[in-house]
Short mmCIF file of N, CA and C in Angstrom, two decimals:
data_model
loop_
_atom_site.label_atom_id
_atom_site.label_comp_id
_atom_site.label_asym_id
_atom_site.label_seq_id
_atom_site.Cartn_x
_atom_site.Cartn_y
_atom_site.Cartn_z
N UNK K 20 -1.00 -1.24 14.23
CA UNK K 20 0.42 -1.27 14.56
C UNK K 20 0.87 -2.69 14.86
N UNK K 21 -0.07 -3.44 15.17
CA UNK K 21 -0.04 -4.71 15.53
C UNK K 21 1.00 -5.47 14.24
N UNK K 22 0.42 -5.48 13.08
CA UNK K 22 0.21 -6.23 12.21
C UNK K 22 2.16 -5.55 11.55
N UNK K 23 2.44 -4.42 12.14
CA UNK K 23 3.55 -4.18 11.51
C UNK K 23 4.89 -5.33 12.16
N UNK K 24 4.55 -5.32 13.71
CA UNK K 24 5.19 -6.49 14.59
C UNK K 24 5.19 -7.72 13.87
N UNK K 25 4.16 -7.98 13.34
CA UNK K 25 3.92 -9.27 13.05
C UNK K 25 4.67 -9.84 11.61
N UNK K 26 4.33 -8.50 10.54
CA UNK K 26 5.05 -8.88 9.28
C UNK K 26 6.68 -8.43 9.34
N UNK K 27 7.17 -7.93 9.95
CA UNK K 27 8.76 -7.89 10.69
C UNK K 27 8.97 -6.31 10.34
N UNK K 28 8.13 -5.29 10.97
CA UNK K 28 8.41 -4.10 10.09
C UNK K 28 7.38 -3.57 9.00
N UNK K 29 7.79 -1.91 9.32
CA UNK K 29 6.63 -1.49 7.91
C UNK K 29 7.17 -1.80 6.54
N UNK K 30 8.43 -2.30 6.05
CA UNK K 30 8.63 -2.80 5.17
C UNK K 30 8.00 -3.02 3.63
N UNK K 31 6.88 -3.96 4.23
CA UNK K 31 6.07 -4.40 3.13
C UNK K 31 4.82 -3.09 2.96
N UNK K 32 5.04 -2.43 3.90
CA UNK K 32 3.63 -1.47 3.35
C UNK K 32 4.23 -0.42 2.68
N UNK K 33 5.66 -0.09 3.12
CA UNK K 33 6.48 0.91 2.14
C UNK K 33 6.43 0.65 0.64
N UNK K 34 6.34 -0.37 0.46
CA UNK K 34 6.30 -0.94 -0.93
C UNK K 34 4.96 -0.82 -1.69
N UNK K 35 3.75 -1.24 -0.75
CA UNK K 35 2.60 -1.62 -1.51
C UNK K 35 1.69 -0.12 -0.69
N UNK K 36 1.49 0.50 -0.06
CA UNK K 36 1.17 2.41 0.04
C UNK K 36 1.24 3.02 -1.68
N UNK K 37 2.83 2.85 -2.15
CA UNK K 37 2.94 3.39 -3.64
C UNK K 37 1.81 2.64 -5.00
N UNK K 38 1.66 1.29 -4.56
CA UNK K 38 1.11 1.12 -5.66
C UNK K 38 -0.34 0.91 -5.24
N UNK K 39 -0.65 0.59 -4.44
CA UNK K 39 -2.37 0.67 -3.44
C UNK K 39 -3.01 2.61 -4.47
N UNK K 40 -1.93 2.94 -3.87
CA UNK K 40 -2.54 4.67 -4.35
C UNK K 40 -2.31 4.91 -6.15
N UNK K 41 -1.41 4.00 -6.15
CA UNK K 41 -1.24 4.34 -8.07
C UNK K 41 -2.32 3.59 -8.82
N UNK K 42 -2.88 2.38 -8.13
CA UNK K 42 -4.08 1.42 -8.87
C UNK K 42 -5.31 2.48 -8.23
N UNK K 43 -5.57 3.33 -7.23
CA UNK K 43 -6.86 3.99 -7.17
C UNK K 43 -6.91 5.09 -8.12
N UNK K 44 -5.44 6.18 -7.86
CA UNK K 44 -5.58 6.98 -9.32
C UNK K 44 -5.98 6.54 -10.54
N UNK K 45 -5.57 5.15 -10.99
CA UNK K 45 -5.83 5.04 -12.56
C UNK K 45 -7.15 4.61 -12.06
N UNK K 46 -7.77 3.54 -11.10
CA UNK K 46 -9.04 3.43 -11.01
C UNK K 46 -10.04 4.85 -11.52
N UNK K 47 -9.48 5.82 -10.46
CA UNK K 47 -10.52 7.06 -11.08
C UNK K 47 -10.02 7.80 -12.25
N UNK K 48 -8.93 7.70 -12.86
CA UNK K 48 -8.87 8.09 -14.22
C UNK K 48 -9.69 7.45 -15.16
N UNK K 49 -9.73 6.33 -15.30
CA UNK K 49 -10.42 5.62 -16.36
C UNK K 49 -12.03 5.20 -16.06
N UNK K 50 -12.47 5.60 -14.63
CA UNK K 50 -13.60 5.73 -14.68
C UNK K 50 -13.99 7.32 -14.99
#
């Protein structure tokens, strides 16, 4: 929770949550 203070807000993880989880799906698709 720290780190949300620090980058000004969950902001930036709203953004990168969607694609963090869309690069592991195709990770295990194509493996």
């Amino acid at each position: 929770m720290n780190t949300l203070a620090h980058t000004g807000g969950p902001g930036p993880w709203v953004l990168l949550f969607p694609l963090f989880w869309a690069a592991v799906v195709i990770g295990i698709v194509t493996l």
